[in-house]
Amino acid sequence: SFPTRRSSDPGVSKDAGIPTSWDLMLKTAGLLYAAETAKFDPNIDLEKWFIKSKYSKMTYSELMEKIYPKISDQKSFLKQFIGKYKFGESHKGIAELARRGIIRAIITTNFDNYAEKALEEIGLDVQVISTVDDLKNSEPLIHCKAIRIYKPHGTLDRGALKNTPKDLEKLDAPFEDELVKVINDHGLIILGYSGRDPCIQELIKKQEVRHYPSFWINLKEPEEIGRASCRER
């Protein structure tokens, strides 16, 4: 499954109260207002100001790049707002599918570790692949006895994140090759994901093998990229 990172989509983590990317963008309103305004109004409605500002037209990744160009600052910001929750019902549902043997791997663009926690809560072993080194040091998926979680944009717990427009243009070649193989060799359920990240779009474009069906589960129509690859439900 591909949990979402886009503000306007429901996402897997939303029911746990975890902020969406839009929520995170709103968290920056005070900082942006202070930088833009010579005289700070303590009574300003920051959410209304943000919605009317040029910043609301930016994507989450564009805004993060503008405010926090350093990875360390991005991680500090994200840990402050998404690192304090418990996994939600959607995470539990995914974990139950894994327990029943229906899914064996998850691909997520989320940085948090709530999917991992939900799996571990019911006694499942988890293997996280978030870097090329992780990939090089792991067995092929077919031989992996744990539930594998691919995190192509990184994980908040360690290492760098792919969190800016340039970062999201392209995955490292070994990671892309691995994920293309995974979605070619298995059925694919895309859950709560908008499909807007260019590097993930490339993966779906490269899905060629049709041994198993693919489903795009979303409350609205997927982007054009998904229509040729997935059955809408």
XYZ file of N, CA and C in Angstrom:
699
model
N 0.835 -1.191 0.000
C 0.000 0.000 0.000
C 0.870 1.241 0.000
N 0.330 2.343 -0.523
C 1.012 3.627 -0.538
C 0.247 4.614 0.332
N 0.525 4.742 1.635
C -0.110 5.785 2.413
C 0.297 7.168 1.909
N -0.530 8.165 2.163
C -0.385 9.462 1.519
C 0.495 10.464 2.259
N 0.940 11.477 1.533
C 1.636 12.607 2.125
C 1.024 13.925 1.654
N -0.038 13.863 0.909
C -0.608 15.067 0.324
C -1.727 15.608 1.206
N -1.780 16.926 1.370
C -2.663 17.554 2.341
C -4.130 17.287 2.122
N -4.606 17.266 0.885
C -6.031 17.204 0.626
C -6.582 15.783 0.630
N -5.760 14.777 0.815
C -6.199 13.395 0.778
C -6.346 12.864 2.193
N -7.264 11.891 2.394
C -7.555 11.427 3.741
C -6.372 10.766 4.428
N -5.648 9.898 3.737
C -4.441 9.327 4.292
C -4.696 8.253 5.334
N -3.716 7.387 5.512
C -3.817 6.287 6.462
C -3.691 6.776 7.902
N -2.901 7.805 8.139
C -2.593 8.233 9.500
C -3.592 9.231 10.084
N -4.492 9.747 9.263
C -5.377 10.824 9.708
C -6.264 10.406 10.859
N -6.777 9.162 10.843
C -7.713 8.759 11.891
C -7.038 8.616 13.247
N -5.707 8.601 13.265
C -4.970 8.546 14.527
C -4.702 9.942 15.075
N -5.166 10.979 14.347
C -4.944 12.351 14.783
C -3.612 12.923 14.345
N -2.850 12.143 13.580
C -1.542 12.586 13.117
C -1.729 13.671 12.063
N -1.034 14.808 12.171
C -1.233 15.904 11.224
C -0.946 15.490 9.781
N -1.794 15.956 8.865
C -1.523 15.781 7.445
C -0.495 16.814 7.021
N -0.070 16.745 5.767
C 0.884 17.750 5.287
C 0.262 19.148 5.307
N -1.060 19.250 5.054
C -1.725 20.551 5.154
C -1.692 21.063 6.590
N -1.949 20.181 7.542
C -1.863 20.571 8.952
C -0.469 21.078 9.289
N 0.543 20.392 8.775
C 1.922 20.799 9.040
C 2.231 22.152 8.397
N 1.679 22.370 7.213
C 1.865 23.671 6.565
C 1.276 24.792 7.416
N 0.110 24.543 8.014
C -0.518 25.545 8.866
C 0.331 25.837 10.104
N 1.069 24.823 10.569
C 1.925 25.018 11.736
C 3.026 26.049 11.480
N 3.332 26.285 10.219
C 4.390 27.252 9.891
C 3.860 28.668 9.756
N 2.532 28.863 9.882
C 1.931 30.164 9.610
C 2.499 31.279 10.479
N 2.673 31.003 11.767
C 3.194 32.028 12.668
C 4.582 32.496 12.269
N 5.428 31.531 11.921
C 6.792 31.854 11.505
C 6.785 32.674 10.216
N 5.961 32.283 9.273
C 5.882 32.989 7.998
C 5.300 34.391 8.165
N 4.266 34.488 9.002
C 3.640 35.792 9.238
C 4.640 36.760 9.868
N 5.398 36.276 10.838
C 6.392 37.123 11.502
C 7.460 37.602 10.521
N 7.834 36.729 9.592
C 8.862 37.099 8.607
C 8.329 38.078 7.569
N 7.014 38.002 7.282
C 6.416 38.824 6.235
C 5.931 40.177 6.745
N 5.690 40.297 8.045
C 5.015 41.467 8.596
C 5.944 42.283 9.479
N 6.005 43.568 9.196
C 6.860 44.455 9.991
C 6.287 44.639 11.396
N 4.946 44.739 11.493
C 4.296 44.927 12.787
C 3.415 43.721 13.073
N 3.779 42.951 14.073
C 3.053 41.715 14.383
C 1.758 42.032 15.111
N 0.643 41.503 14.601
C -0.660 41.662 15.239
C -0.946 40.421 16.075
N -0.968 40.537 17.406
C -1.172 39.352 18.254
C -2.557 38.744 18.112
N -3.495 39.473 17.518
C -4.867 38.981 17.368
C -5.139 38.387 15.987
N -4.094 38.303 15.174
C -4.277 37.803 13.814
C -4.733 36.345 13.821
N -5.671 36.016 12.941
C -6.077 34.626 12.747
C -5.085 34.025 11.750
N -4.120 33.284 12.263
C -3.018 32.803 11.435
C -3.484 31.826 10.356
N -4.494 31.032 10.662
C -4.972 30.093 9.649
C -5.595 30.835 8.473
N -6.424 31.851 8.749
C -7.029 32.634 7.681
C -5.960 33.391 6.896
N -4.973 33.926 7.627
C -3.887 34.649 6.952
C -3.140 33.710 6.004
N -2.858 32.500 6.485
C -2.107 31.541 5.676
C -2.891 31.165 4.423
N -4.183 30.885 4.587
C -5.010 30.455 3.452
C -5.042 31.525 2.363
N -5.008 32.788 2.751
C -5.043 33.887 1.781
C -3.654 34.229 1.233
N -2.623 33.683 1.857
C -1.254 34.028 1.467
C -0.776 33.210 0.277
N 0.344 33.630 -0.284
C 0.950 32.899 -1.401
C 1.426 31.515 -0.981
N 1.655 31.339 0.320
C 2.204 30.076 0.798
C 1.205 28.931 0.688
N -0.093 29.241 0.763
C -1.099 28.181 0.668
C -1.157 27.574 -0.726
N -0.600 28.285 -1.708
C -0.580 27.775 -3.090
C 0.611 26.851 -3.335
N 1.529 26.834 -2.386
C 2.715 25.987 -2.513
C 2.382 24.561 -2.089
N 3.159 23.614 -2.559
C 3.037 22.250 -2.061
C 3.762 22.147 -0.726
N 3.463 21.091 -0.020
C 4.146 20.858 1.258
C 5.667 20.833 1.079
N 6.130 20.115 0.080
C 7.582 19.979 -0.118
C 8.222 21.316 -0.491
N 7.524 22.129 -1.266
C 8.048 23.454 -1.623
C 8.178 24.336 -0.386
N 7.188 24.266 0.478
C 7.216 25.087 1.683
C 8.308 24.631 2.637
N 8.468 23.319 2.783
C 9.531 22.813 3.649
C 10.904 23.243 3.153
N 11.091 23.203 1.857
C 12.375 23.609 1.287
C 12.648 25.078 1.556
N 11.617 25.903 1.497
C 11.777 27.340 1.711
C 12.117 27.662 3.165
N 11.402 27.017 4.080
C 11.579 27.355 5.496
C 12.733 26.598 6.144
N 12.847 25.321 5.808
C 13.851 24.466 6.441
C 14.719 23.789 5.382
N 15.671 24.490 4.810
C 16.508 23.883 3.773
C 17.423 22.772 4.289
N 17.696 22.750 5.599
C 18.558 21.716 6.170
C 17.721 20.528 6.642
N 18.211 19.320 6.350
C 17.516 18.095 6.756
C 17.326 18.046 8.269
N 18.341 18.457 9.022
C 18.252 18.404 10.483
C 17.102 19.266 10.996
N 16.901 20.433 10.390
C 15.806 21.316 10.801
C 14.451 20.729 10.399
N 14.387 20.104 9.225
C 13.148 19.449 8.799
C 12.763 18.352 9.785
N 13.733 17.548 10.191
C 13.457 16.442 11.091
C 13.012 16.942 12.464
N 13.640 18.023 12.940
C 13.241 18.587 14.231
C 11.802 19.079 14.175
N 11.454 19.742 13.081
C 10.087 20.231 12.899
C 9.099 19.071 12.865
N 9.401 18.043 12.088
C 8.488 16.912 11.949
C 8.345 16.123 13.251
N 9.448 15.914 13.956
C 9.385 15.171 15.212
C 8.501 15.881 16.230
N 8.521 17.206 16.183
C 7.721 17.996 17.109
C 6.226 17.745 16.936
N 5.806 17.489 15.692
C 4.385 17.425 15.412
C 3.849 16.034 15.065
N 4.705 15.122 14.611
C 4.169 13.803 14.242
C 4.757 12.658 15.059
N 5.575 12.977 16.036
C 6.241 11.912 16.781
C 5.612 11.556 18.111
N 4.388 12.024 18.370
C 3.826 11.880 19.717
C 2.473 11.173 19.744
N 2.139 10.422 18.714
C 0.815 9.815 18.625
C 0.893 8.292 18.753
N -0.279 7.675 18.847
C -0.384 6.217 18.810
C -1.006 5.858 17.466
N -0.657 4.700 16.953
C -1.195 4.291 15.654
C -2.721 4.203 15.720
N -3.368 4.376 14.554
C -4.820 4.432 14.486
C -5.449 3.165 13.941
N -6.750 3.232 13.695
C -7.501 2.079 13.225
C -7.039 1.625 11.841
N -6.665 2.575 10.991
C -6.179 2.197 9.655
C -4.890 1.397 9.753
N -3.999 1.825 10.651
C -2.764 1.071 10.859
C -3.075 -0.339 11.368
N -4.046 -0.430 12.280
C -4.431 -1.736 12.816
C -4.994 -2.628 11.711
N -5.773 -2.027 10.809
C -6.344 -2.798 9.710
C -5.278 -3.358 8.795
N -4.278 -2.543 8.492
C -3.168 -2.997 7.649
C -2.400 -4.112 8.359
N -2.185 -3.929 9.658
C -1.475 -4.952 10.434
C -2.245 -6.272 10.428
N -3.557 -6.209 10.517
C -4.374 -7.424 10.512
C -4.289 -8.139 9.164
N -4.274 -7.369 8.074
C -4.089 -7.974 6.753
C -2.746 -8.704 6.679
N -1.729 -8.096 7.290
C -0.409 -8.734 7.302
C -0.439 -10.002 8.154
N -1.118 -9.944 9.292
C -1.198 -11.123 10.168
C -1.871 -12.291 9.463
N -2.846 -11.990 8.632
C -3.571 -13.038 7.908
C -2.829 -13.515 6.664
N -1.697 -12.907 6.384
C -0.917 -13.314 5.229
C -1.408 -12.747 3.919
N -2.284 -11.754 3.979
C -2.830 -11.155 2.758
C -1.832 -10.189 2.131
N -1.087 -9.464 2.967
C -0.020 -8.595 2.450
C 1.297 -8.982 3.118
N 2.373 -8.833 2.369
C 3.691 -9.178 2.900
C 4.648 -7.998 2.884
N 4.253 -6.919 2.211
C 5.125 -5.741 2.151
C 4.275 -4.486 2.042
N 4.793 -3.406 2.593
C 4.151 -2.098 2.543
C 5.149 -1.114 1.951
N 4.685 -0.289 1.045
C 5.500 0.824 0.533
C 4.834 2.095 1.024
N 5.530 2.885 1.808
C 4.935 4.100 2.346
C 5.842 5.309 2.138
N 5.231 6.429 1.787
C 5.979 7.679 1.680
C 5.907 8.470 2.977
N 5.232 7.926 3.990
C 5.188 8.591 5.295
C 6.524 8.418 6.020
N 6.859 9.419 6.828
C 8.106 9.372 7.602
C 7.916 8.709 8.964
N 6.694 8.680 9.468
C 6.457 8.188 10.831
C 6.607 6.667 10.899
N 6.559 6.159 12.123
C 6.755 4.714 12.329
C 5.522 4.027 12.901
N 4.346 4.575 12.641
C 3.129 4.023 13.234
C 2.716 2.695 12.603
N 3.001 2.524 11.330
C 2.724 1.221 10.706
C 3.580 0.133 11.356
N 4.842 0.461 11.602
C 5.737 -0.491 12.252
C 5.207 -0.869 13.646
N 4.785 0.141 14.391
C 4.308 -0.095 15.755
C 3.052 -0.954 15.766
N 2.162 -0.718 14.805
C 0.932 -1.510 14.743
C 1.242 -2.977 14.446
N 2.205 -3.214 13.572
C 2.610 -4.584 13.257
C 3.258 -5.264 14.458
N 4.136 -4.536 15.128
C 4.830 -5.100 16.288
C 3.876 -5.362 17.441
N 2.834 -4.538 17.559
C 1.848 -4.680 18.631
C 1.171 -6.053 18.599
N 0.993 -6.599 17.392
C 0.332 -7.910 17.284
C 1.347 -9.032 17.077
N 2.604 -8.732 17.381
C 3.620 -9.776 17.422
C 4.296 -10.108 16.110
N 4.173 -9.243 15.111
C 4.809 -9.504 13.826
C 6.200 -8.884 13.776
N 7.121 -9.585 13.147
C 8.452 -9.040 12.922
C 8.402 -8.054 11.750
N 9.161 -6.985 11.867
C 9.143 -5.921 10.863
C 10.567 -5.659 10.377
N 10.707 -5.490 9.094
C 11.991 -5.106 8.506
C 11.783 -3.815 7.707
N 12.463 -2.748 8.121
C 12.318 -1.449 7.465
C 13.460 -1.235 6.483
N 13.104 -0.900 5.252
C 14.090 -0.581 4.211
C 13.892 0.883 3.834
N 14.805 1.745 4.293
C 14.641 3.180 4.018
C 15.835 3.796 3.299
N 16.890 3.006 3.090
C 18.073 3.508 2.385
C 18.575 2.446 1.412
N 19.428 2.851 0.509
C 20.035 1.901 -0.422
C 20.885 0.889 0.340
N 21.552 1.330 1.394
C 22.347 0.403 2.202
C 21.464 -0.662 2.846
N 20.300 -0.268 3.346
C 19.358 -1.247 3.896
C 19.028 -2.298 2.843
N 18.827 -1.823 1.641
C 18.454 -2.711 0.535
C 19.584 -3.672 0.201
N 20.798 -3.152 0.151
C 21.959 -3.981 -0.184
C 22.192 -5.069 0.859
N 21.842 -4.756 2.109
C 22.117 -5.685 3.202
C 20.930 -6.569 3.561
N 19.918 -6.602 2.702
C 18.727 -7.409 2.986
C 18.584 -8.534 1.970
N 17.877 -9.563 2.368
C 17.603 -10.674 1.475
C 16.518 -10.279 0.472
N 16.360 -11.033 -0.628
C 15.250 -10.763 -1.544
C 13.918 -10.864 -0.800
N 12.948 -10.088 -1.241
C 11.652 -10.060 -0.559
C 11.048 -11.452 -0.437
N 11.195 -12.285 -1.445
C 10.597 -13.619 -1.426
C 11.121 -14.470 -0.271
N 12.337 -14.168 0.206
C 12.930 -14.924 1.313
C 12.776 -14.220 2.663
N 12.178 -13.034 2.677
C 12.039 -12.262 3.909
C 10.882 -12.807 4.739
N 11.153 -13.217 5.957
C 10.123 -13.791 6.814
C 9.386 -12.717 7.618
N 9.961 -11.529 7.714
C 9.305 -10.417 8.399
C 8.390 -9.670 7.425
N 7.545 -8.799 7.954
C 6.777 -7.902 7.108
C 7.703 -6.744 6.737
N 7.949 -6.602 5.465
C 8.892 -5.574 5.024
C 8.159 -4.268 4.746
N 8.729 -3.175 5.250
C 8.184 -1.844 4.992
C 9.230 -1.050 4.214
N 8.912 -0.740 2.973
C 9.779 0.104 2.157
C 9.414 1.560 2.396
N 10.412 2.370 2.717
C 10.179 3.798 2.964
C 11.103 4.601 2.037
N 10.720 4.731 0.767
C 11.604 5.363 -0.219
C 11.916 6.821 0.049
N 11.110 7.488 0.863
C 11.384 8.889 1.195
C 12.096 9.034 2.528
N 12.442 7.905 3.134
C 13.172 7.940 4.390
C 12.270 7.727 5.585
N 12.886 7.649 6.756
C 12.148 7.455 8.001
C 12.640 8.448 9.038
N 11.743 8.905 9.871
C 12.080 9.939 10.845
C 13.087 9.450 11.874
N 13.159 8.149 12.072
C 14.023 7.588 13.110
C 15.509 7.704 12.787
N 15.858 7.696 11.491
C 17.276 7.696 11.148
C 17.487 8.127 9.702
N 18.671 8.644 9.428
C 19.040 8.982 8.061
C 18.367 10.230 7.521
N 18.632 10.494 6.243
C 18.086 11.671 5.570
C 16.660 11.420 5.112
N 15.962 12.513 4.787
C 14.600 12.429 4.275
C 14.550 12.997 2.865
N 13.637 12.473 2.071
C 13.328 13.084 0.777
C 12.092 13.945 1.004
N 12.313 15.256 1.080
C 11.246 16.118 1.583
C 11.146 17.445 0.829
N 11.864 17.573 -0.285
C 11.821 18.794 -1.083
C 11.505 18.416 -2.532
N 11.076 19.371 -3.352
C 10.757 19.046 -4.750
C 11.882 18.330 -5.486
N 13.110 18.766 -5.277
C 14.246 18.118 -5.961
C 14.421 16.687 -5.469
N 14.257 16.485 -4.164
C 14.376 15.141 -3.595
C 13.372 14.182 -4.224
N 12.186 14.700 -4.516
C 11.077 13.848 -4.942
C 11.053 13.583 -6.435
N 11.997 14.178 -7.161
C 12.021 13.969 -8.613
C 12.373 12.539 -8.987
N 13.318 11.952 -8.250
C 13.842 10.645 -8.656
C 14.323 9.869 -7.439
N 14.011 8.589 -7.408
C 14.556 7.721 -6.377
C 15.945 7.248 -6.792
N 16.743 6.846 -5.811
C 18.017 6.215 -6.138
C 17.738 4.968 -6.966
N 18.548 4.727 -7.984
C 18.284 3.651 -8.957
C 18.039 2.283 -8.313
N 18.860 1.839 -7.340
C 18.600 0.517 -6.745
C 17.236 0.441 -6.053
N 16.848 1.541 -5.403
C 15.557 1.575 -4.715
C 14.421 1.526 -5.733
N 14.558 2.298 -6.800
C 13.529 2.288 -7.838
C 13.408 0.901 -8.472
N 14.534 0.288 -8.786
C 14.517 -1.046 -9.397
C 13.820 -2.056 -8.497
N 14.114 -1.981 -7.200
C 13.501 -2.900 -6.243
C 11.990 -2.710 -6.188
N 11.538 -1.470 -6.120
C 10.107 -1.219 -5.982
C 9.349 -1.548 -7.264
N 9.966 -1.321 -8.407
C 9.337 -1.718 -9.671
C 9.157 -3.237 -9.689
N 10.177 -3.962 -9.223
C 10.078 -5.424 -9.167
C 8.960 -5.855 -8.216
N 8.872 -5.185 -7.078
C 7.846 -5.536 -6.091
C 6.447 -5.363 -6.671
N 6.192 -4.218 -7.320
C 4.831 -3.981 -7.822
C 4.550 -4.792 -9.095
N 5.592 -5.255 -9.770
C 5.395 -6.158 -10.911
C 5.096 -7.585 -10.463
N 5.704 -7.984 -9.342
C 5.598 -9.367 -8.891
C 4.431 -9.629 -7.947
N 3.749 -8.568 -7.519
C 2.687 -8.729 -6.536
C 1.463 -7.902 -6.919
N 0.328 -8.258 -6.336
C -0.838 -7.400 -6.445
C -0.559 -6.095 -5.708
N -1.229 -5.034 -6.114
C -0.947 -3.720 -5.545
C -2.238 -3.069 -5.066
N -2.258 -2.654 -3.809
C -3.362 -1.873 -3.258
C -2.796 -0.501 -2.901
N -3.294 0.547 -3.557
C -2.850 1.911 -3.254
C -3.900 2.533 -2.362
N -3.507 2.849 -1.155
C -4.452 3.239 -0.121
C -4.176 4.657 0.373
N -5.140 5.566 0.163
C -5.035 6.914 0.708
C -3.874 7.700 0.153
N -3.560 7.512 -1.112
C -2.397 8.180 -1.698
C -2.800 8.941 -2.953
N -2.288 10.148 -3.104
C -2.682 11.012 -4.219
C -1.951 10.698 -5.512
N -0.757 10.112 -5.412
C 0.020 9.806 -6.613
C 0.758 10.979 -7.192
N 0.961 12.039 -6.419
C 1.548 13.249 -6.987
C 3.072 13.272 -6.984
N 3.710 12.480 -6.155
C 5.178 12.502 -6.111
C 5.737 11.984 -7.424
N 6.558 12.771 -8.122
C 7.084 12.329 -9.427
C 7.798 10.989 -9.377
N 8.573 10.749 -8.327
C 9.337 9.499 -8.265
C 8.420 8.289 -8.088
N 7.299 8.468 -7.403
C 6.342 7.368 -7.255
C 5.535 7.189 -8.535
N 5.231 8.267 -9.224
C 4.572 8.170 -10.520
C 5.392 7.302 -11.477
N 6.705 7.478 -11.428
C 7.579 6.686 -12.303
C 7.450 5.198 -12.011
N 7.338 4.855 -10.741
C 7.185 3.443 -10.383
C 5.923 2.866 -11.006
N 4.826 3.599 -10.876
C 3.545 3.093 -11.380
C 3.558 3.015 -12.903
N 4.226 3.969 -13.549
C 4.349 3.938 -15.007
C 5.100 2.691 -15.472
N 6.054 2.255 -14.655
C 6.894 1.126 -15.043
C 6.296 -0.224 -14.673
N 5.127 -0.207 -14.066
C 4.476 -1.480 -13.755
C 4.009 -2.118 -15.062
N 4.583 -3.243 -15.397
C 4.307 -3.889 -16.688
C 3.596 -5.232 -16.549
N 3.969 -5.981 -15.548
C 3.419 -7.323 -15.391
C 2.021 -7.228 -14.793
N 1.082 -8.026 -15.320
C -0.295 -7.968 -14.855
C -0.785 -9.327 -14.348
N 0.089 -10.054 -13.651
C -0.317 -11.344 -13.102
C -1.394 -11.164 -12.027
N -1.297 -10.056 -11.293
C -2.216 -9.797 -10.196
C -2.872 -8.440 -10.405
N -4.089 -8.240 -9.897
C -4.775 -6.951 -10.088
C -4.189 -5.857 -9.205
N -4.434 -4.633 -9.600
C -4.070 -3.473 -8.800
C -5.328 -2.661 -8.522
N -5.416 -2.110 -7.321
C -6.588 -1.329 -6.919
C -6.132 -0.006 -6.309
N -6.820 1.063 -6.699
C -6.552 2.391 -6.141
C -7.746 2.734 -5.257
N -7.554 2.663 -3.953
C -8.638 2.919 -3.010
C -8.535 4.364 -2.545
N -9.483 5.185 -2.987
C -9.433 6.610 -2.694
C -10.854 7.147 -2.710
N -11.061 8.242 -2.010
C -12.385 8.850 -1.964
C -12.677 9.691 -3.196
N -11.662 9.937 -4.007
C -11.858 10.703 -5.236
C -11.047 10.054 -6.336
N -11.263 10.488 -7.561
C -10.546 9.886 -8.681
C -9.049 10.118 -8.551
N -8.250 9.093 -8.871
C -6.795 9.269 -8.815
C -6.308 10.167 -9.934
N -5.056 10.604 -9.798
C -4.429 11.383 -10.853
C -4.385 10.547 -12.135
N -4.147 11.201 -13.248
C -4.129 10.528 -14.554
C -3.189 9.337 -14.570
N -2.086 9.465 -13.827
C -1.074 8.426 -13.817
C -1.649 7.093 -13.337
N -2.650 7.153 -12.445
C -3.156 5.913 -11.873
C -4.204 5.226 -12.701
N -4.830 5.926 -13.627
C -5.981 5.358 -14.325
C -5.615 4.182 -15.213
N -4.433 4.251 -15.815
C -4.036 3.165 -16.711
C -3.561 1.954 -15.940
N -3.153 2.169 -14.696
C -2.525 1.104 -13.934
C -3.452 0.426 -12.931
N -4.473 1.151 -12.480
C -5.256 0.637 -11.358
C -6.749 0.695 -11.627
N -7.449 -0.258 -11.073
C -8.892 -0.252 -11.129
C -9.394 0.640 -9.994
N -10.288 1.547 -10.280
C -10.798 2.438 -9.254
C -11.886 1.746 -8.455
N -11.818 1.898 -7.121
C -12.842 1.326 -6.244
C -13.219 2.366 -5.209
